[in-house]
Amino acid sequence: MNRRRALTLFVNTTVALIGGGLTAVLGAFAFRPSRGADTARWVRAGAVADLEPHVPVPRVLSISRQDGWYRQRARETVFLVWDGDTTVHALSATCTHLGCQVRWDADSTTFRCPCHGGVFGPDGAVVEGPPSRPLDRVDARIESAGAAGADVMTVMVRL
Ligand code: FES
C-alpha cells in the first residue's frame, strides 16, 4: 500500500465514522418518542383550616411544566372556595378574555378583572364586560394528610 492509498483510506474512514455518528445522533432525536406536554397532576394547595366557608381564597402555586424538550416552572393562581363541609371548588384566576389575573372583590362578591372591566360571579360566570366565557374550573378535592393521629385536611388541585 502506497502513501496516497493509505491517506485516501484514512480520510474515507474518518468521513464514514463522522457521518455514521451524526446519523446515529439525528436518528435518536427523530425516532425517540418525544415527551408531549405534561399531563395535569395533583398539587397541594393548602390546608382547609386556612379557608373560610364560601369565601374565595387565592393560592399561588408553582408547578413544573414540560413540553417536548422544554421544561419550565410556572405560577398558577387559583381561587379555592370551600363549602364549609367536605367540598372545595377551585377557579382559575386567569381572565378568559385576554388572560389578566382577576381579583376577588369582597364588597360586591364578584371577581373583577383590572384590564378591561370583566366581572365574574362567585361561581365564575360572566356578569359583565368583554369575557365571553366563565372562569375556568380547576379540579379540586380534599385529602386527609395526617401523620400519627394529627389529621390535616389538605386541598389538592389538578393543574
Ligand atoms: S383581560 Fe380580563 S377583561 Fe380583558
Coordinates of C-alpha atoms and ligand atoms in Angstrom, one line a residue:
M1 CA 0.0 0.0 0.0
N2 CA 1.5 3.3 -1.0
R3 CA 1.2 6.6 0.9
R4 CA -1.5 8.0 -1.3
R5 CA -3.7 4.9 -1.0
A6 CA -3.2 4.9 2.8
L7 CA -4.2 8.6 3.1
T8 CA -7.3 8.0 1.0
L9 CA -8.3 5.1 3.1
F10 CA -7.8 7.2 6.3
V11 CA -9.8 10.1 5.0
N12 CA -12.6 7.9 3.8
T13 CA -12.8 6.0 7.1
T14 CA -12.8 9.3 9.1
V15 CA -15.6 10.7 6.9
A16 CA -17.6 7.5 7.3
L17 CA -17.2 7.5 11.1
I18 CA -18.3 11.1 11.4
G19 CA -21.2 10.6 9.0
G20 CA -22.3 7.4 10.9
G21 CA -22.1 9.2 14.3
L22 CA -24.2 12.2 13.0
T23 CA -26.7 9.8 11.5
A24 CA -27.0 8.0 14.8
V25 CA -27.5 11.2 16.8
L26 CA -30.1 12.6 14.4
G27 CA -31.8 9.2 14.2
A28 CA -32.1 9.1 18.0
F29 CA -33.8 12.5 18.0
A30 CA -36.0 11.7 15.1
F31 CA -37.2 8.3 16.3
R32 CA -37.2 8.7 20.0
P33 CA -40.7 9.3 21.2
S34 CA -41.0 12.9 22.2
R35 CA -42.4 13.7 25.5
G36 CA -45.6 15.5 24.9
A37 CA -47.0 18.3 27.1
D38 CA -47.2 17.1 30.7
T39 CA -50.5 15.8 31.8
A40 CA -52.1 17.5 34.7
R41 CA -51.1 16.4 38.1
W42 CA -52.4 17.0 41.6
V43 CA -50.7 19.8 43.5
R44 CA -51.1 20.6 47.2
A45 CA -52.9 24.0 47.6
G46 CA -53.0 24.4 51.3
A47 CA -54.9 23.4 54.4
V48 CA -58.7 23.5 54.7
A49 CA -58.3 25.2 58.1
D50 CA -56.9 28.3 56.3
L51 CA -60.2 28.7 54.3
E52 CA -63.4 30.4 55.2
P53 CA -66.6 28.9 54.0
H54 CA -67.9 30.4 50.7
V55 CA -65.1 33.0 50.5
P56 CA -62.7 32.6 47.6
V57 CA -59.1 32.4 48.8
P58 CA -56.3 32.9 46.2
R59 CA -53.4 30.5 46.2
V60 CA -50.3 30.9 44.0
L61 CA -49.0 27.6 43.0
S62 CA -45.7 26.8 41.4
I63 CA -45.8 23.9 39.0
S64 CA -43.3 22.3 36.7
R65 CA -44.4 22.0 33.1
Q66 CA -42.7 20.1 30.3
D67 CA -43.5 20.5 26.7
G68 CA -41.4 18.2 24.5
W69 CA -37.8 19.0 25.3
Y70 CA -38.6 22.2 27.1
R71 CA -39.1 22.3 30.9
Q72 CA -40.2 25.3 32.9
R73 CA -41.6 26.3 36.2
A74 CA -44.8 28.2 36.0
R75 CA -47.0 30.0 38.5
E76 CA -50.7 29.5 38.5
T77 CA -53.2 31.4 40.7
V78 CA -56.4 29.6 41.7
F79 CA -59.2 30.6 44.0
L80 CA -60.3 28.0 46.4
V81 CA -63.9 28.1 47.6
W82 CA -64.8 25.8 50.5
D83 CA -68.4 24.9 51.2
G84 CA -67.7 24.6 54.9
D85 CA -68.0 20.8 54.8
T86 CA -66.3 18.3 52.6
T87 CA -66.3 20.0 49.2
V88 CA -63.9 22.6 47.7
H89 CA -64.2 24.2 44.3
A90 CA -61.3 25.9 42.5
L91 CA -61.4 28.6 39.9
S92 CA -58.6 29.8 37.7
A93 CA -57.6 33.4 38.4
T94 CA -56.9 33.9 34.7
C95 CA -59.4 36.0 32.9
T96 CA -60.9 34.3 29.9
H97 CA -60.9 37.5 27.9
L98 CA -57.1 38.1 27.4
G99 CA -55.5 36.4 30.3
C100 CA -55.1 39.1 33.1
Q101 CA -55.4 38.0 36.7
V102 CA -58.8 38.6 38.3
R103 CA -59.2 39.7 42.0
W104 CA -61.9 38.8 44.4
D105 CA -63.9 41.9 45.5
A106 CA -65.5 41.0 48.8
D107 CA -67.8 44.1 48.8
S108 CA -69.5 43.2 45.5
T109 CA -68.8 39.4 45.9
T110 CA -67.5 39.3 42.4
F111 CA -64.2 38.6 40.6
R112 CA -63.0 41.7 38.9
C113 CA -60.5 41.9 36.0
P114 CA -58.4 45.1 36.1
C115 CA -57.6 45.0 32.4
H116 CA -60.9 45.6 30.6
G117 CA -63.5 45.6 33.3
G118 CA -64.6 42.0 33.1
V119 CA -66.8 40.9 36.1
F120 CA -67.4 37.3 37.1
G121 CA -69.8 36.0 39.7
P122 CA -68.7 33.9 42.7
D123 CA -69.2 30.8 40.6
G124 CA -67.1 32.1 37.8
A125 CA -70.0 33.0 35.5
V126 CA -69.6 36.2 33.4
V127 CA -71.6 39.1 34.9
E128 CA -70.5 41.9 32.6
G129 CA -67.6 43.0 30.4
P130 CA -65.9 41.5 27.4
P131 CA -65.2 38.0 28.6
S132 CA -67.3 35.5 26.6
R133 CA -67.0 32.5 28.9
P134 CA -66.8 31.9 32.6
L135 CA -63.6 31.5 34.6
D136 CA -62.1 28.0 34.1
R137 CA -62.9 25.5 36.7
V138 CA -60.0 23.5 38.2
D139 CA -60.4 20.1 39.6
A140 CA -60.1 20.1 43.4
R141 CA -60.5 17.7 46.3
I142 CA -59.9 17.5 50.0
E143 CA -57.5 14.9 51.2
S144 CA -56.6 13.8 54.7
A145 CA -52.8 14.2 55.0
G146 CA -52.4 13.5 58.7
A147 CA -49.4 11.8 60.3
A148 CA -49.7 9.8 63.5
G149 CA -53.1 10.9 64.6
A150 CA -52.9 14.6 63.6
D151 CA -55.3 14.7 60.7
V152 CA -54.7 17.7 58.5
M153 CA -57.3 18.2 55.7
T154 CA -55.5 19.4 52.6
V155 CA -56.8 20.9 49.4
M156 CA -55.4 19.3 46.3
V157 CA -55.9 20.9 42.8
R158 CA -55.2 19.4 39.5
L159 CA -53.0 21.6 37.2
Ligands
FES1 S1 -58.4 40.5 30.2 FE1 -60.0 40.5 31.6 S2 -61.5 41.7 30.8 FE2 -59.9 41.7 29.3

